[in-house]
PDB file of C-alpha atoms in Angstrom:
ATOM      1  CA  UNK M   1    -153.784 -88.272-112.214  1.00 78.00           C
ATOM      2  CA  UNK M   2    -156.578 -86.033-113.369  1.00 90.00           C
ATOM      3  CA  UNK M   3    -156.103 -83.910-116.446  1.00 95.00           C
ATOM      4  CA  UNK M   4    -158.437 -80.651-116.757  1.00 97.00           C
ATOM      5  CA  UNK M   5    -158.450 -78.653-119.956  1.00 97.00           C
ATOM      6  CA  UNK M   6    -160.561 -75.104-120.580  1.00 98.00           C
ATOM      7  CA  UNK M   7    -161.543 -73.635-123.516  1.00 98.00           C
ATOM      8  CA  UNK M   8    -164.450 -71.007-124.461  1.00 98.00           C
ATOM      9  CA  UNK M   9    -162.494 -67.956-123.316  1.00 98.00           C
ATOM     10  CA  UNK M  10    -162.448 -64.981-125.767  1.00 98.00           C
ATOM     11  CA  UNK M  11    -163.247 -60.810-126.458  1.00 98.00           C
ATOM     12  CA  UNK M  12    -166.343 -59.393-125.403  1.00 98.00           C
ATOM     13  CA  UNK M  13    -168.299 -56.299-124.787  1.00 98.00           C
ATOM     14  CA  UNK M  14    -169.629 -55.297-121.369  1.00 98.00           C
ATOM     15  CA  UNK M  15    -173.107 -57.049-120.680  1.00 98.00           C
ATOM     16  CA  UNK M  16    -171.995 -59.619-123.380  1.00 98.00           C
ATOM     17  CA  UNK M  17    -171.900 -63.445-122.476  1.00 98.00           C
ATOM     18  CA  UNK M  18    -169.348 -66.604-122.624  1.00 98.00           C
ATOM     19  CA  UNK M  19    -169.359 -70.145-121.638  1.00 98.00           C
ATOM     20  CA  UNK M  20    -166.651 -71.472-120.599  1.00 98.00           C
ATOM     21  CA  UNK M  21    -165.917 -75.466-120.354  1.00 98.00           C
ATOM     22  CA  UNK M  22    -164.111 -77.812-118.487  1.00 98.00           C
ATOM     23  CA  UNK M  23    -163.034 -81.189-119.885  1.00 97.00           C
ATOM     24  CA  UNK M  24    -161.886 -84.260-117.539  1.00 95.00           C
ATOM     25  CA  UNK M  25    -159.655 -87.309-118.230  1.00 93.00           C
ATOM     26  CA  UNK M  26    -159.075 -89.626-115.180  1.00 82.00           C
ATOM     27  CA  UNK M  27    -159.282 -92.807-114.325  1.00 74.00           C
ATOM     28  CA  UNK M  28    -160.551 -92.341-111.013  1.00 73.00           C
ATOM     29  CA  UNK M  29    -164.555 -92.865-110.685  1.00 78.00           C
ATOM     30  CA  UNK M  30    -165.457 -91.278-107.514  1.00 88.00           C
ATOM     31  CA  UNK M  31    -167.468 -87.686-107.325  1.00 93.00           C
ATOM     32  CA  UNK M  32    -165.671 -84.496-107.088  1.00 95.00           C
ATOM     33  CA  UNK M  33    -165.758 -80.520-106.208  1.00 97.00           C
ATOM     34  CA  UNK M  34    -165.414 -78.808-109.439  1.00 97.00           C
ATOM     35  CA  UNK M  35    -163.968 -74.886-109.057  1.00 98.00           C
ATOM     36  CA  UNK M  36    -163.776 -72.120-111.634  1.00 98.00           C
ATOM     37  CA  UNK M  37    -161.369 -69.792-110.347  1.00 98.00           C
ATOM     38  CA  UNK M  38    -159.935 -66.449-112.038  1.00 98.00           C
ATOM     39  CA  UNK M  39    -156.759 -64.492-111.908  1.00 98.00           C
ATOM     40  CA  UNK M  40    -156.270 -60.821-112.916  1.00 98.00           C
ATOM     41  CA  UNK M  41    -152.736 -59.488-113.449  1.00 95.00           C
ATOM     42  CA  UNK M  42    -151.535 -58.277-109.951  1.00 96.00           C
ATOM     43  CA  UNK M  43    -154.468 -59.806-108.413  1.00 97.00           C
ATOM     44  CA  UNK M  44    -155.081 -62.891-106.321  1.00 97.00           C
ATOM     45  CA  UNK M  45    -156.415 -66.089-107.320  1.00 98.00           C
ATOM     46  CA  UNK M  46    -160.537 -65.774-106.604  1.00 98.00           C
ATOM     47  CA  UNK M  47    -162.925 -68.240-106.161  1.00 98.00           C
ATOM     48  CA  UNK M  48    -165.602 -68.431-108.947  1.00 98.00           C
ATOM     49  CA  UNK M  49    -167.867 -71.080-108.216  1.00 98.00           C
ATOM     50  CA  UNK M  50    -168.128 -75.125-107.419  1.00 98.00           C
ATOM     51  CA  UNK M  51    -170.414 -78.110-108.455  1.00 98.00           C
ATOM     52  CA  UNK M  52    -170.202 -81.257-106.421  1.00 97.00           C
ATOM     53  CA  UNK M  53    -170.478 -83.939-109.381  1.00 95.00           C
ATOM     54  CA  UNK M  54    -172.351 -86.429-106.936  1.00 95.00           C
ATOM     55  CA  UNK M  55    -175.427 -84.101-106.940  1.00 96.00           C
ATOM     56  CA  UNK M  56    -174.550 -81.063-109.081  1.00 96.00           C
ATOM     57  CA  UNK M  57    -175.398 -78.701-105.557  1.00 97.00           C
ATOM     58  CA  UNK M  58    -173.998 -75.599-107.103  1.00 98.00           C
ATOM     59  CA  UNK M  59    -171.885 -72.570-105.024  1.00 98.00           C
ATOM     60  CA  UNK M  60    -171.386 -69.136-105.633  1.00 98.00           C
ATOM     61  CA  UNK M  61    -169.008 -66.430-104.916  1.00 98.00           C
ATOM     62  CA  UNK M  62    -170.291 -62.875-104.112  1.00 97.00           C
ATOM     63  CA  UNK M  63    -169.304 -61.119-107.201  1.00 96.00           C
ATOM     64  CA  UNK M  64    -170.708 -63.748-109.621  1.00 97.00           C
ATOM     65  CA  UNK M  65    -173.586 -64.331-108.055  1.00 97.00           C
ATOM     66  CA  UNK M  66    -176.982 -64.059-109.923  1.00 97.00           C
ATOM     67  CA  UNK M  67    -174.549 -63.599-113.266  1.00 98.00           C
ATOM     68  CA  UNK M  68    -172.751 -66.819-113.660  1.00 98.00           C
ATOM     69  CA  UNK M  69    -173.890 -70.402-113.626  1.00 98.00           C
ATOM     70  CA  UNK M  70    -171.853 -73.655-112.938  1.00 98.00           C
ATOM     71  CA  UNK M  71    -172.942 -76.825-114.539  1.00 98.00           C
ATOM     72  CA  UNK M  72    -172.140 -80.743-114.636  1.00 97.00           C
ATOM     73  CA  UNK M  73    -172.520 -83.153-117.650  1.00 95.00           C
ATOM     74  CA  UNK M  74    -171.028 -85.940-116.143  1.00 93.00           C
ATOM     75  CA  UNK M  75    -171.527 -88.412-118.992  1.00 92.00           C
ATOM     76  CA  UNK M  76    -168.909 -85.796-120.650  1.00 94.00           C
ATOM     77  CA  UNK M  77    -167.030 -85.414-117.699  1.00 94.00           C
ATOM     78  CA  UNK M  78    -167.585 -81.602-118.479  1.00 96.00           C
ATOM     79  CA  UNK M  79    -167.761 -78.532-116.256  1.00 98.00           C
ATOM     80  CA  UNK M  80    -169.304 -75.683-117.266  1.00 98.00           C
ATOM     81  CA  UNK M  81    -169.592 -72.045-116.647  1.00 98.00           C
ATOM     82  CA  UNK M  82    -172.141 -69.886-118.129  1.00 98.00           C
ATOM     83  CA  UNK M  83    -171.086 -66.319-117.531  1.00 98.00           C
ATOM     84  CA  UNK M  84    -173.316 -63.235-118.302  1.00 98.00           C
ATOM     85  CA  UNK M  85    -173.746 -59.634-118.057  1.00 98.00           C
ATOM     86  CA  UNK M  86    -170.167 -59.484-118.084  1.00 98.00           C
ATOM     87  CA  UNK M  87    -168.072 -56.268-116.549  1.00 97.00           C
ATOM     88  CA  UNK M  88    -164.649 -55.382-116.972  1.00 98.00           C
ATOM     89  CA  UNK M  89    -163.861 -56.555-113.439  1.00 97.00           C
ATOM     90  CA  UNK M  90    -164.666 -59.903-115.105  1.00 98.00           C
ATOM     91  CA  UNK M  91    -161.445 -59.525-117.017  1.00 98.00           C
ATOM     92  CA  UNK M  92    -159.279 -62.287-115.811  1.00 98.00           C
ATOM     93  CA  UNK M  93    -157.255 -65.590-116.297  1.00 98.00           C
ATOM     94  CA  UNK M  94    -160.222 -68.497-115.694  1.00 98.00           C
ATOM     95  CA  UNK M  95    -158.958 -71.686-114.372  1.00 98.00           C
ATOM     96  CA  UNK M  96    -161.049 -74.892-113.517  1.00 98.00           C
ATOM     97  CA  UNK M  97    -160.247 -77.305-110.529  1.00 98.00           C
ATOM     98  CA  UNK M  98    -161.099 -80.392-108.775  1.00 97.00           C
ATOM     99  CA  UNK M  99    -161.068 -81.373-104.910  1.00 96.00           C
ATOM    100  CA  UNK M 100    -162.298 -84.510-102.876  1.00 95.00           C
ATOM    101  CA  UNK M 101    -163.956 -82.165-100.909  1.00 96.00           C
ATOM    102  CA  UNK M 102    -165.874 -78.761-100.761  1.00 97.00           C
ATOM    103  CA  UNK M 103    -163.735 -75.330-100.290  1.00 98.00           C
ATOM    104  CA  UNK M 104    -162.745 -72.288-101.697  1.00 98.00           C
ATOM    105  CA  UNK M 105    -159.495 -72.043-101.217  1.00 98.00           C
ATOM    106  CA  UNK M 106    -157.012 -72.285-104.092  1.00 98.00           C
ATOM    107  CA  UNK M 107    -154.270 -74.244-102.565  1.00 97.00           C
ATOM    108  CA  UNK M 108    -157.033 -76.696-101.211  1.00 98.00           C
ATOM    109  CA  UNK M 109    -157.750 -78.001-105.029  1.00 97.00           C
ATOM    110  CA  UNK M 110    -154.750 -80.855-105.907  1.00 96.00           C
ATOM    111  CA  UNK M 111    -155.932 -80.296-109.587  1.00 96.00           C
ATOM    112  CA  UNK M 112    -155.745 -77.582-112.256  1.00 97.00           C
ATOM    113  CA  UNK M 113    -155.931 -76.851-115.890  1.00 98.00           C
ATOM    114  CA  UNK M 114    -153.988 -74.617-118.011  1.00 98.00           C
ATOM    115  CA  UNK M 115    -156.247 -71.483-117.485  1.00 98.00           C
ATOM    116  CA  UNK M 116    -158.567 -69.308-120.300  1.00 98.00           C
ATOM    117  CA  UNK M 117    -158.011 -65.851-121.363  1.00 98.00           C
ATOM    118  CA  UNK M 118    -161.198 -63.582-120.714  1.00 98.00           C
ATOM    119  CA  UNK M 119    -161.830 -60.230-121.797  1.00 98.00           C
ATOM    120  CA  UNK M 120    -164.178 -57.715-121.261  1.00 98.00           C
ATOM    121  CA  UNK M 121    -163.826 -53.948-122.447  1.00 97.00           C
ATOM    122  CA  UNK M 122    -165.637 -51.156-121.096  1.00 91.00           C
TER     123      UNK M 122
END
């Protein structure tokens, strides 16, 4: 099975900026959907963004949009999320994923790490 770890989540100031990363282990070698999803207290699980690791084609949700970027080192077997001008709606539990295919639906990714701790104060 795959194992997915994050780290890079932290305290920081509203318009500040934090990358976040994704680390693989498998021993599977076929391409994959990579997610970033976050979690507020009370709140639903919401879809971040997703890289295909075949081609890196790179999807967005609405509220992230033009603020966050998602990027593949695959020679690392690292996902990564660039996140900017940060809000404190941004304030949230960030969790990478993988899927065989594209979606952005929680339950549709088999694969999860243990989640990073973001913070953003007004």
């Amino acid at each position: 099975q795959m194992q997915l770890v994050e780290s890079g989540g932290g305290s920081v100031q509203t318009g500040g900026s934090l990358r976040l990363s994704c680390a693989a282990a498998s021993s599977a070698h076929y391409n994959l959907y990579m997610g970033w999803f976050r979690q507020a207290p009370g709140e639903e699980r919401e879809w971040v963004a997703t890289i295909y690791t075949g081609d890196e084609s790179a999807f967005y949700g609405d509220s992230v949009k033009g603020r966050f970027t998602i990027s593949q080192d695959n020679a690392k077997r690292t996902t990564y999320l660039d996140m900017n001008s940060l809000n404190p709606e941004d304030t949230a539990m960030y969790y990478c994923a993988a899927a065989p295919l594209f979606t952005t639906v929680a339950q549709d990714y088999p694969y999860w790490g243990q989640g990073t701790q973001v913070a953003v104060s007004s």
